[in-house]
Tab-separated table of C-alpha atoms in Angstrom:
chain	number	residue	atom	x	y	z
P	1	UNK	CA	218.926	209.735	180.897
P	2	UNK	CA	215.332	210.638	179.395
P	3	UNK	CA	213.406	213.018	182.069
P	4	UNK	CA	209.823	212.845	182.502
P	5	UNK	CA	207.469	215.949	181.841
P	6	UNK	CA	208.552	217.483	185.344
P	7	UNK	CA	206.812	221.029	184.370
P	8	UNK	CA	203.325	219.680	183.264
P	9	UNK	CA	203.048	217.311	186.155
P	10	UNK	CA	204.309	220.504	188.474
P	11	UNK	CA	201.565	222.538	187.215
P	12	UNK	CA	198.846	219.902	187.711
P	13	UNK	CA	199.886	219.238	191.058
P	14	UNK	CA	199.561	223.107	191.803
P	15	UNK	CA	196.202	223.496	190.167
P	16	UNK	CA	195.151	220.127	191.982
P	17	UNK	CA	195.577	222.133	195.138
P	18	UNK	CA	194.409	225.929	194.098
P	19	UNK	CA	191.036	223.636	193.151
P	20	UNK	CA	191.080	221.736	197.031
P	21	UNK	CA	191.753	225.114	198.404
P	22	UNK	CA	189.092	226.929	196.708
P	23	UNK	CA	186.462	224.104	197.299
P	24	UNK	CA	187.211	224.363	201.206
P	25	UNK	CA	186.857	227.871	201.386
P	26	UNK	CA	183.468	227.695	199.152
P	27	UNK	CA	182.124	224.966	201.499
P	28	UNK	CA	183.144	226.023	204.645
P	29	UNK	CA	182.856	229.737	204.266
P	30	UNK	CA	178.724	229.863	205.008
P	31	UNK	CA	179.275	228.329	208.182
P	32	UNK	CA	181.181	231.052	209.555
P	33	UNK	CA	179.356	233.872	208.328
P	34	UNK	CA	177.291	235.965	210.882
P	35	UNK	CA	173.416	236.372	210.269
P	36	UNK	CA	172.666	239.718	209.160
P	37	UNK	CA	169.190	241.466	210.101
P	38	UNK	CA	167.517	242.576	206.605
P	39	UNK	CA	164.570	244.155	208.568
P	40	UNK	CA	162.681	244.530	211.950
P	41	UNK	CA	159.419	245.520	214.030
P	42	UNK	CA	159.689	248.773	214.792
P	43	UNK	CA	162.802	250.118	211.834
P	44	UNK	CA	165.466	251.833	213.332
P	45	UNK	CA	164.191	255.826	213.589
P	46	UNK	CA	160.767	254.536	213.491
P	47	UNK	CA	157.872	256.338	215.059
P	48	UNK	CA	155.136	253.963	215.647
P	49	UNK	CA	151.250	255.328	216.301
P	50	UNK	CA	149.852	251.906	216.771
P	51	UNK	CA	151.051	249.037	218.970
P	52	UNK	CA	151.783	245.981	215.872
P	53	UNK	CA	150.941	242.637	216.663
P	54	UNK	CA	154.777	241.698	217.558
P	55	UNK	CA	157.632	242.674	217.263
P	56	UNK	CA	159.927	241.244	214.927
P	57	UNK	CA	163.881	240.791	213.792
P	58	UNK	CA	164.398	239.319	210.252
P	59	UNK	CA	167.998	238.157	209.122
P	60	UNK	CA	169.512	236.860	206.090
P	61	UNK	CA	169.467	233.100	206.586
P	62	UNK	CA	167.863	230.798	209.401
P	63	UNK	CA	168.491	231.140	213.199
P	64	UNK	CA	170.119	228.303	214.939
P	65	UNK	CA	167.736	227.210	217.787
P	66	UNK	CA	169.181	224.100	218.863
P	67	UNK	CA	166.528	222.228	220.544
P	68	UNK	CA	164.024	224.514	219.899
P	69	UNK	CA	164.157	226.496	223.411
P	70	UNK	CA	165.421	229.964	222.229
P	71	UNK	CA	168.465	229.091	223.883
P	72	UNK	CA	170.686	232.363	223.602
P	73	UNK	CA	167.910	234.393	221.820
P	74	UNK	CA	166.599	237.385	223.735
P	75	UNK	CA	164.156	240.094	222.695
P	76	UNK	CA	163.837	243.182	225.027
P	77	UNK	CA	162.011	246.474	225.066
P	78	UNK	CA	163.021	249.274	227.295
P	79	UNK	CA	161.866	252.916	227.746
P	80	UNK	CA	163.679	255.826	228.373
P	81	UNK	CA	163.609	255.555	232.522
P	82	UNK	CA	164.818	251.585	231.975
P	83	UNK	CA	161.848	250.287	232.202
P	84	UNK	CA	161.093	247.057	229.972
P	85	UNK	CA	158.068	246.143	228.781
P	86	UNK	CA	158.847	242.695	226.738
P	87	UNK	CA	156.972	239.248	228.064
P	88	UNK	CA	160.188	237.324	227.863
P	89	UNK	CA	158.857	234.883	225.400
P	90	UNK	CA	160.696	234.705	221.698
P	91	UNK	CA	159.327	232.872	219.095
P	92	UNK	CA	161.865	231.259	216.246
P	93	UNK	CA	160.392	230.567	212.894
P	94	UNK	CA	163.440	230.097	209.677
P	95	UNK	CA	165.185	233.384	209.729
P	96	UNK	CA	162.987	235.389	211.847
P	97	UNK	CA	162.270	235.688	215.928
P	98	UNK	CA	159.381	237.237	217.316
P	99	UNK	CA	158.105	238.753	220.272
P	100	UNK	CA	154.685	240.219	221.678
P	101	UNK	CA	154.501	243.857	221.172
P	102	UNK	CA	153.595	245.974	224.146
P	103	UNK	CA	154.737	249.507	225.193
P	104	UNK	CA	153.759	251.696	228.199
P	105	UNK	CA	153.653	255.896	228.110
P	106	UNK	CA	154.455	257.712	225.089
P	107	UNK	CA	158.214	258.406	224.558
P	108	UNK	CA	161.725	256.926	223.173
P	109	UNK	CA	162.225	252.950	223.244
P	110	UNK	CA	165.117	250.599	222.303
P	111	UNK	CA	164.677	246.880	221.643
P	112	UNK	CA	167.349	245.078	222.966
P	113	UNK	CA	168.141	241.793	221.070
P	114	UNK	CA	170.117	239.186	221.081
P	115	UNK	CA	170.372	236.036	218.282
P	116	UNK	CA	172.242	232.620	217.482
P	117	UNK	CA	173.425	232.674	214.027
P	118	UNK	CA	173.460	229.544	211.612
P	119	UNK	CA	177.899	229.277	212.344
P	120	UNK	CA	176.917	229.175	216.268
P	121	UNK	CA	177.790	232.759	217.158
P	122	UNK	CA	175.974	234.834	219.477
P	123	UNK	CA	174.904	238.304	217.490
P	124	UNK	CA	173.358	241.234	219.725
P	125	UNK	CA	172.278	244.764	219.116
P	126	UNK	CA	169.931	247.712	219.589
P	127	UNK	CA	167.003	249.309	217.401
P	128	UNK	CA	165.880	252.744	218.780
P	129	UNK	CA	162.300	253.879	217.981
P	130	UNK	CA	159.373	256.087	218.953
P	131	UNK	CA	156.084	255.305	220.631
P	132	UNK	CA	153.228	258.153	220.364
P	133	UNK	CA	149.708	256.390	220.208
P	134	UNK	CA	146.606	257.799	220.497
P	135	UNK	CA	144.807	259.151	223.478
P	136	UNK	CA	142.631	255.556	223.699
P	137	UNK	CA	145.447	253.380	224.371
P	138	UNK	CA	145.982	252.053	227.365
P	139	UNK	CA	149.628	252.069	228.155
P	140	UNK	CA	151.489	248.489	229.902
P	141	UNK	CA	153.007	248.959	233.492
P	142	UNK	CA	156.141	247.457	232.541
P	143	UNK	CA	158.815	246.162	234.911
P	144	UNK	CA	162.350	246.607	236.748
P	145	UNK	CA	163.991	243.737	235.211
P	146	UNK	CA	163.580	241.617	231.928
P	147	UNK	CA	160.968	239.267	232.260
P	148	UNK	CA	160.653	235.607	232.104
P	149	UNK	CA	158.423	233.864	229.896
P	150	UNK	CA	155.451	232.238	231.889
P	151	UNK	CA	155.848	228.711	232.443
P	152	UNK	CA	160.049	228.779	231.460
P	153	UNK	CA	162.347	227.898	234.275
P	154	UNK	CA	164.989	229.147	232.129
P	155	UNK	CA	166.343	232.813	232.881
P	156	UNK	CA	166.464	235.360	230.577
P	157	UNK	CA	169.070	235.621	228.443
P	158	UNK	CA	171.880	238.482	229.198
P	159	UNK	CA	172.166	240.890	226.262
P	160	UNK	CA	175.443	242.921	225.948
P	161	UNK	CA	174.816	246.259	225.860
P	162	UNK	CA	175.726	248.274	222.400
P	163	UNK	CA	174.650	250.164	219.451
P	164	UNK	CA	174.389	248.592	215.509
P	165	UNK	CA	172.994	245.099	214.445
P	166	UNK	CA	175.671	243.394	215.816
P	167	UNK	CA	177.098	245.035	218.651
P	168	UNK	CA	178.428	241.643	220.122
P	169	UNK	CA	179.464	238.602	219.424
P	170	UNK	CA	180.931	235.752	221.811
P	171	UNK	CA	183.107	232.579	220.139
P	172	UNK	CA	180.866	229.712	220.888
P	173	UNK	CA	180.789	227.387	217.722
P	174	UNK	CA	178.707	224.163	218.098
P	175	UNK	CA	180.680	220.816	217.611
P	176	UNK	CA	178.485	219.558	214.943
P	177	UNK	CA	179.882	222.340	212.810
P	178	UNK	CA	183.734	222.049	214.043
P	179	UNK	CA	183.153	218.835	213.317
P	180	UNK	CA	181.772	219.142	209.631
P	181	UNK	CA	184.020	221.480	208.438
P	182	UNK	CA	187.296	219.688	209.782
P	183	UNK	CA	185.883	216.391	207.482
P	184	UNK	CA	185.767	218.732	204.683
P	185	UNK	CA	189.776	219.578	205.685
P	186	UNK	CA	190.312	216.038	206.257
P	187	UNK	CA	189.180	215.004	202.753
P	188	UNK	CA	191.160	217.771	201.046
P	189	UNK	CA	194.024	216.511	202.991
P	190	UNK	CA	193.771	213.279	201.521
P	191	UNK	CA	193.448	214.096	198.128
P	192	UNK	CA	196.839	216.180	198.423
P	193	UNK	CA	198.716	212.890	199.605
P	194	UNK	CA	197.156	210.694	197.107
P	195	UNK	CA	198.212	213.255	194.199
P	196	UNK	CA	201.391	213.386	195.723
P	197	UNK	CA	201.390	209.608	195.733
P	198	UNK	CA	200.798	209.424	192.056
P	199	UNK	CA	203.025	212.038	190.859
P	200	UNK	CA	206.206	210.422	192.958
P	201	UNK	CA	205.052	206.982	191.066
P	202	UNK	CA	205.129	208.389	187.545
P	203	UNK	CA	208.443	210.357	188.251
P	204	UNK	CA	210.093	206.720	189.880
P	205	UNK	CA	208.869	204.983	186.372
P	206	UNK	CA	210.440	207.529	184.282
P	207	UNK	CA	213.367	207.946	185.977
P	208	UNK	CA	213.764	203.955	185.755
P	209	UNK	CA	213.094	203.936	182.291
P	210	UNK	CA	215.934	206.410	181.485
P	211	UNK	CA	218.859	204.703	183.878
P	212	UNK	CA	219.061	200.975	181.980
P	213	UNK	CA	215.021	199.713	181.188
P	214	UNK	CA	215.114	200.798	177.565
P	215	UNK	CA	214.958	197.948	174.950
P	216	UNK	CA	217.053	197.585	171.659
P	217	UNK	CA	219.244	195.308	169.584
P	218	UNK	CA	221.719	193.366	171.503
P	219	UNK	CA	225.560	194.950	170.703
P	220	UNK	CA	227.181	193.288	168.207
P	221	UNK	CA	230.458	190.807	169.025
């Protein structure tokens, strides 16, 4: 009986699926990775003297704002004695959400924020700054409560409470992406059973050819 290559066909089929592995990780990774916020309007520790005109959160790669309504996004600014002093309306632009800046008396301030990265996941988190302006600015009233944007029917969004950039995260993933990255499983999945296929076809010809299929000179009488 002549056996086929069983080793070299062995190894391809087990670097055939190292390579389908690797490819689903590669493609599917990104779209679980959180955003991550490169910079923001006022830094962390910052001690600002003049108001800017908004404040700002910048992260790695775009925000997801299905829609375009800010849906999940929230940008808050609260003093010391829990007052806030935000307008309730966030702007999304790429990778970066905005906000009006206002502030009321001089003193210590947190912004509050909360984000939807680009794999669907909620990130929130807190930047702590300083406020000491001149004597000529006139300082904002502020409020109780977050506020609303003007002319939004939607409520403001609730922030977890927390320290670092991303203080909390909650396990919604939108179905587009279930959906994408379970094709990309789907057609690695495939290409395992057709390799499979191919490799138990070449093993049934050899084995064939070594049990009675080989050719030569009829026996003499």
């Amino acid at each position: 009986m002549r056996r086929g290559p069983a080793l070299p066909i062995s190894l391809g089929l087990a670097a055939s699926l190292g390579i389908a592995l690797l490819a689903t990780l590669a493609v599917a990774g990104p779209a679980w990775a959180h955003n991550q916020v490169v910079s923001s309007t006022p830094r962390s520790g910052q001690t600002l003297t003049e108001l800017p005109a908004q404040f700002s959160i910048v992260t790695n790669e775009s925000l997801l704002d299905i829609g375009g309504q800010g849906r999940g996004f929230a940008f808050q600014i609260r003093d010391s004695a829990g007052r806030y002093y935000e307008t309730g309306c966030v702007s999304i632009t790429d990778a970066t959400m905005t906000t009006p800046a206002r502030l009321g008396a001089p003193g210590a301030y947190t912004v509050i924020f909360q984000l939807v990265s680009q794999d669907g996941h909620t990130v929130s988190g807190e930047i702590p700054f300083r406020w000491a302006p001149g004597a000529a600015v006139v300082p904002s009233p502020g409020s109780t409560a977050p506020a609303s944007c003007p002319g939004s029917s939607a409520p403001p969004a609730q922030v977890a409470e927390g320290t670092g950039s991303e203080a909390a995260r909650d396990s919604t993933v939108p179905l587009a992406d279930v959906l994408w990255v379970g094709g990309v499983l789907l057609v690695v999945a495939i290409a395992v059973v057709v390799t499979l296929v191919v490799v138990a076809r070449r093993r049934g010809d050899e084995h064939d050819d070594g049990d009675g299929n080989d050719s030569g000179p009829p026996a003499s009488p």
